[in-house]
mmCIF file with all atom_site columns, C-alpha atoms in Angstrom:
data_model
loop_
_atom_site.group_PDB
_atom_site.id
_atom_site.type_symbol
_atom_site.label_atom_id
_atom_site.label_alt_id
_atom_site.label_comp_id
_atom_site.label_asym_id
_atom_site.label_entity_id
_atom_site.label_seq_id
_atom_site.pdbx_PDB_ins_code
_atom_site.Cartn_x
_atom_site.Cartn_y
_atom_site.Cartn_z
_atom_site.occupancy
_atom_site.B_iso_or_equiv
_atom_site.pdbx_formal_charge
_atom_site.auth_seq_id
_atom_site.auth_comp_id
_atom_site.auth_asym_id
_atom_site.auth_atom_id
_atom_site.pdbx_PDB_model_num
ATOM 1   C CA . GLN A 1 1   ? -214.098 -64.513  59.558 1.00 45.00 ? 787 GLN A CA 1
ATOM 2   C CA . PRO A 1 2   ? -215.549 -67.638  59.519 1.00 46.00 ? 788 PRO A CA 1
ATOM 3   C CA . GLN A 1 3   ? -219.306 -68.060  60.486 1.00 46.00 ? 789 GLN A CA 1
ATOM 4   C CA . ALA A 1 4   ? -220.191 -70.350  63.524 1.00 47.00 ? 790 ALA A CA 1
ATOM 5   C CA . ALA A 1 5   ? -222.219 -73.392  63.565 1.00 47.00 ? 791 ALA A CA 1
ATOM 6   C CA . LEU A 1 6   ? -225.769 -73.451  64.302 1.00 45.00 ? 792 LEU A CA 1
ATOM 7   C CA . PRO A 1 7   ? -226.278 -74.442  67.936 1.00 50.00 ? 793 PRO A CA 1
ATOM 8   C CA . GLY A 1 8   ? -226.964 -78.376  68.256 1.00 51.00 ? 794 GLY A CA 1
ATOM 9   C CA . VAL A 1 9   ? -225.774 -79.033  64.195 1.00 48.00 ? 795 VAL A CA 1
ATOM 10  C CA . THR A 1 10  ? -222.794 -80.973  63.506 1.00 51.00 ? 796 THR A CA 1
ATOM 11  C CA . ASP A 1 11  ? -221.179 -81.785  60.105 1.00 50.00 ? 797 ASP A CA 1
ATOM 12  C CA . THR A 1 12  ? -221.993 -85.481  60.510 1.00 56.00 ? 798 THR A CA 1
ATOM 13  C CA . GLU A 1 13  ? -225.816 -84.764  60.794 1.00 71.00 ? 799 GLU A CA 1
ATOM 14  C CA . ALA A 1 14  ? -228.166 -86.156  57.572 1.00 76.00 ? 800 ALA A CA 1
ATOM 15  C CA . ILE A 1 15  ? -229.200 -83.280  55.331 1.00 84.00 ? 801 ILE A CA 1
ATOM 16  C CA . LEU A 1 16  ? -232.655 -83.663  54.066 1.00 83.00 ? 802 LEU A CA 1
ATOM 17  C CA . GLU A 1 17  ? -232.637 -83.675  50.043 1.00 83.00 ? 803 GLU A CA 1
ATOM 18  C CA . GLU A 1 18  ? -236.141 -84.103  49.131 1.00 85.00 ? 804 GLU A CA 1
ATOM 19  C CA . SER A 1 19  ? -239.467 -84.574  50.830 1.00 85.00 ? 805 SER A CA 1
ATOM 20  C CA . MET A 1 20  ? -243.088 -84.587  50.002 1.00 88.00 ? 806 MET A CA 1
ATOM 21  C CA . SER A 1 21  ? -246.600 -84.795  51.942 1.00 91.00 ? 807 SER A CA 1
ATOM 22  C CA . ASP A 1 22  ? -249.833 -86.267  50.870 1.00 94.00 ? 808 ASP A CA 1
ATOM 23  C CA . VAL A 1 23  ? -247.992 -88.321  48.108 1.00 90.00 ? 809 VAL A CA 1
ATOM 24  C CA . GLN A 1 24  ? -250.459 -89.873  45.612 1.00 93.00 ? 810 GLN A CA 1
ATOM 25  C CA . VAL A 1 25  ? -249.007 -91.602  42.426 1.00 88.00 ? 811 VAL A CA 1
ATOM 26  C CA . ILE A 1 26  ? -251.365 -93.398  40.062 1.00 91.00 ? 812 ILE A CA 1
ATOM 27  C CA . ARG A 1 27  ? -249.841 -96.032  37.449 1.00 89.00 ? 813 ARG A CA 1
ATOM 28  C CA . PHE A 1 28  ? -251.600 -97.233  34.239 1.00 91.00 ? 814 PHE A CA 1
ATOM 29  C CA . ASP A 1 29  ? -250.223 -100.438 32.138 1.00 88.00 ? 815 ASP A CA 1
ATOM 30  C CA . LYS A 1 30  ? -249.445 -100.493 28.751 1.00 90.00 ? 816 LYS A CA 1
ATOM 31  C CA . ALA A 1 31  ? -252.820 -100.942 27.819 1.00 89.00 ? 817 ALA A CA 1
ATOM 32  C CA . GLY A 1 32  ? -253.934 -97.824  29.670 1.00 90.00 ? 818 GLY A CA 1
ATOM 33  C CA . ARG A 1 33  ? -255.567 -99.419  32.419 1.00 90.00 ? 819 ARG A CA 1
ATOM 34  C CA . LEU A 1 34  ? -255.298 -98.569  36.022 1.00 91.00 ? 820 LEU A CA 1
ATOM 35  C CA . SER A 1 35  ? -252.368 -100.893 37.793 1.00 90.00 ? 821 SER A CA 1
ATOM 36  C CA . GLN A 1 36  ? -251.494 -99.309  40.972 1.00 90.00 ? 822 GLN A CA 1
ATOM 37  C CA . ILE A 1 37  ? -252.525 -96.338  42.970 1.00 92.00 ? 823 ILE A CA 1
ATOM 38  C CA . ILE A 1 38  ? -249.335 -95.458  45.762 1.00 89.00 ? 824 ILE A CA 1
ATOM 39  C CA . THR A 1 39  ? -250.318 -93.185  48.425 1.00 92.00 ? 825 THR A CA 1
ATOM 40  C CA . MET A 1 40  ? -248.534 -91.807  51.637 1.00 92.00 ? 826 MET A CA 1
ATOM 41  C CA . ASP A 1 41  ? -248.869 -89.078  54.000 1.00 94.00 ? 827 ASP A CA 1
ATOM 42  C CA . SER A 1 42  ? -244.952 -88.336  53.650 1.00 92.00 ? 828 SER A CA 1
ATOM 43  C CA . TRP A 1 43  ? -241.944 -89.296  51.992 1.00 88.00 ? 829 TRP A CA 1
ATOM 44  C CA . GLU A 1 44  ? -238.311 -88.157  52.748 1.00 88.00 ? 830 GLU A CA 1
ATOM 45  C CA . HIS A 1 45  ? -235.076 -88.610  51.345 1.00 84.00 ? 831 HIS A CA 1
ATOM 46  C CA . TYR A 1 46  ? -231.657 -87.574  53.102 1.00 82.00 ? 832 TYR A CA 1
ATOM 47  C CA . LYS A 1 47  ? -228.754 -86.790  51.292 1.00 83.00 ? 833 LYS A CA 1
ATOM 48  C CA . ASP A 1 48  ? -225.894 -89.684  50.625 1.00 80.00 ? 834 ASP A CA 1
ATOM 49  C CA . GLN A 1 49  ? -228.285 -92.277  51.855 1.00 81.00 ? 835 GLN A CA 1
ATOM 50  C CA . ASN A 1 50  ? -229.836 -95.143  49.783 1.00 81.00 ? 836 ASN A CA 1
ATOM 51  C CA . VAL A 1 51  ? -233.115 -95.298  52.158 1.00 85.00 ? 837 VAL A CA 1
ATOM 52  C CA . THR A 1 52  ? -236.228 -93.510  51.845 1.00 86.00 ? 838 THR A CA 1
ATOM 53  C CA . SER A 1 53  ? -238.503 -93.008  54.998 1.00 89.00 ? 839 SER A CA 1
ATOM 54  C CA . MET A 1 54  ? -241.987 -93.169  54.492 1.00 90.00 ? 840 MET A CA 1
ATOM 55  C CA . THR A 1 55  ? -245.096 -92.433  56.678 1.00 93.00 ? 841 THR A CA 1
ATOM 56  C CA . LYS A 1 56  ? -248.432 -94.324  56.348 1.00 95.00 ? 842 LYS A CA 1
ATOM 57  C CA . PRO A 1 57  ? -247.468 -95.746  52.994 1.00 93.00 ? 843 PRO A CA 1
ATOM 58  C CA . ALA A 1 58  ? -250.337 -97.750  51.182 1.00 93.00 ? 844 ALA A CA 1
ATOM 59  C CA . LEU A 1 59  ? -250.743 -99.419  47.682 1.00 91.00 ? 845 LEU A CA 1
ATOM 60  C CA . LYS A 1 60  ? -253.346 -100.850 46.067 1.00 92.00 ? 846 LYS A CA 1
ATOM 61  C CA . LEU A 1 61  ? -253.047 -103.092 43.210 1.00 90.00 ? 847 LEU A CA 1
ATOM 62  C CA . HIS A 1 62  ? -255.191 -103.667 40.479 1.00 90.00 ? 848 HIS A CA 1
ATOM 63  C CA . ALA A 1 63  ? -254.697 -106.672 38.444 1.00 86.00 ? 849 ALA A CA 1
ATOM 64  C CA . ALA A 1 64  ? -256.136 -107.329 34.778 1.00 82.00 ? 850 ALA A CA 1
ATOM 65  C CA . ASP A 1 65  ? -258.444 -109.848 36.204 1.00 80.00 ? 851 ASP A CA 1
ATOM 66  C CA . GLY A 1 66  ? -260.292 -107.214 38.071 1.00 81.00 ? 852 GLY A CA 1
ATOM 67  C CA . LYS A 1 67  ? -258.919 -108.172 41.637 1.00 85.00 ? 853 LYS A CA 1
ATOM 68  C CA . VAL A 1 68  ? -258.186 -105.488 43.826 1.00 90.00 ? 854 VAL A CA 1
ATOM 69  C CA . SER A 1 69  ? -255.164 -106.000 46.731 1.00 91.00 ? 855 SER A CA 1
ATOM 70  C CA . GLU A 1 70  ? -254.343 -103.239 49.171 1.00 93.00 ? 856 GLU A CA 1
ATOM 71  C CA . ILE A 1 71  ? -251.159 -103.325 51.168 1.00 92.00 ? 857 ILE A CA 1
ATOM 72  C CA . SER A 1 72  ? -250.285 -100.576 53.915 1.00 93.00 ? 858 SER A CA 1
ATOM 73  C CA . ALA A 1 73  ? -248.562 -99.951  57.322 1.00 95.00 ? 859 ALA A CA 1
ATOM 74  C CA . ASP A 1 74  ? -247.906 -97.058  59.520 1.00 95.00 ? 860 ASP A CA 1
ATOM 75  C CA . LYS A 1 75  ? -244.092 -96.652  58.468 1.00 94.00 ? 861 LYS A CA 1
ATOM 76  C CA . GLY A 1 76  ? -242.000 -97.614  55.271 1.00 92.00 ? 862 GLY A CA 1
ATOM 77  C CA . GLU A 1 77  ? -238.665 -97.647  54.093 1.00 89.00 ? 863 GLU A CA 1
ATOM 78  C CA . GLY A 1 78  ? -237.367 -97.753  50.392 1.00 85.00 ? 864 GLY A CA 1
ATOM 79  C CA . PHE A 1 79  ? -233.980 -99.233  49.555 1.00 85.00 ? 865 PHE A CA 1
ATOM 80  C CA . GLN A 1 80  ? -232.637 -97.850  46.130 1.00 76.00 ? 866 GLN A CA 1
ATOM 81  C CA . ALA A 1 81  ? -229.115 -96.973  45.140 1.00 73.00 ? 867 ALA A CA 1
ATOM 82  C CA . ASN A 1 82  ? -229.977 -93.426  44.118 1.00 68.00 ? 868 ASN A CA 1
ATOM 83  C CA . LEU A 1 83  ? -233.134 -91.358  43.645 1.00 67.00 ? 869 LEU A CA 1
ATOM 84  C CA . LYS A 1 84  ? -233.094 -91.734  39.737 1.00 72.00 ? 870 LYS A CA 1
ATOM 85  C CA . SER A 1 85  ? -232.887 -95.722  40.175 1.00 70.00 ? 871 SER A CA 1
ATOM 86  C CA . PRO A 1 86  ? -235.578 -97.949  40.707 1.00 70.00 ? 872 PRO A CA 1
ATOM 87  C CA . LEU A 1 87  ? -236.701 -99.095  43.879 1.00 73.00 ? 873 LEU A CA 1
ATOM 88  C CA . GLU A 1 88  ? -234.946 -102.342 45.111 1.00 80.00 ? 874 GLU A CA 1
ATOM 89  C CA . LYS A 1 89  ? -236.815 -103.223 48.074 1.00 84.00 ? 875 LYS A CA 1
ATOM 90  C CA . LEU A 1 90  ? -239.410 -102.151 50.616 1.00 84.00 ? 876 LEU A CA 1
ATOM 91  C CA . HIS A 1 91  ? -239.612 -102.294 54.095 1.00 89.00 ? 877 HIS A CA 1
ATOM 92  C CA . LEU A 1 92  ? -243.049 -101.908 55.509 1.00 91.00 ? 878 LEU A CA 1
ATOM 93  C CA . ILE A 1 93  ? -242.880 -101.175 59.538 1.00 92.00 ? 879 ILE A CA 1
ATOM 94  C CA . GLU A 1 94  ? -245.834 -101.706 61.838 1.00 94.00 ? 880 GLU A CA 1
ATOM 95  C CA . ASN A 1 95  ? -249.434 -102.395 61.185 1.00 94.00 ? 881 ASN A CA 1
ATOM 96  C CA . VAL A 1 96  ? -248.998 -104.159 58.095 1.00 94.00 ? 882 VAL A CA 1
ATOM 97  C CA . VAL A 1 97  ? -252.123 -105.316 56.499 1.00 91.00 ? 883 VAL A CA 1
ATOM 98  C CA . ILE A 1 98  ? -252.315 -107.128 53.217 1.00 90.00 ? 884 ILE A CA 1
ATOM 99  C CA . GLN A 1 99  ? -256.162 -108.060 51.990 1.00 88.00 ? 885 GLN A CA 1
ATOM 100 C CA . GLN A 1 100 ? -257.707 -108.812 48.802 1.00 85.00 ? 886 GLN A CA 1
ATOM 101 C CA . ILE A 1 101 ? -260.627 -106.467 48.190 1.00 82.00 ? 887 ILE A CA 1
ATOM 102 C CA . GLY A 1 102 ? -264.171 -108.352 47.936 1.00 72.00 ? 888 GLY A CA 1
ATOM 103 C CA . LEU A 1 103 ? -263.415 -111.501 49.178 1.00 62.00 ? 889 LEU A CA 1
ATOM 104 C CA . SER A 1 104 ? -264.360 -112.825 52.738 1.00 60.00 ? 890 SER A CA 1
ATOM 105 C CA . PRO A 1 105 ? -261.196 -113.567 54.913 1.00 60.00 ? 891 PRO A CA 1
ATOM 106 C CA . ASN A 1 106 ? -261.703 -117.398 54.665 1.00 59.00 ? 892 ASN A CA 1
ATOM 107 C CA . ASP A 1 107 ? -260.829 -116.880 50.949 1.00 56.00 ? 893 ASP A CA 1
ATOM 108 C CA . TRP A 1 108 ? -257.459 -115.130 51.343 1.00 52.00 ? 894 TRP A CA 1
#
């Protein structure tokens, strides 16, 4: 006998395929120098979707010349063909801040 569907769940609802919380990614360049620190409160990907959702994404870029830039937002969406492919586009949403650390606002 077929099992009854859960109340409120339909076949067309998205299925959470992967999720992470308190994410931190540290990347280094080919010479071994720190190049990026990526953090976010949460990351979610739903099955058969090409969009991932992010909460409080932040990126700190360390340039070879020593300059440091920070980009952050309250929310973000990443677009990629599938989870194994490179990120094609990042859409930042709400309270987006882009700044270069160590410079006065007049030097931006």
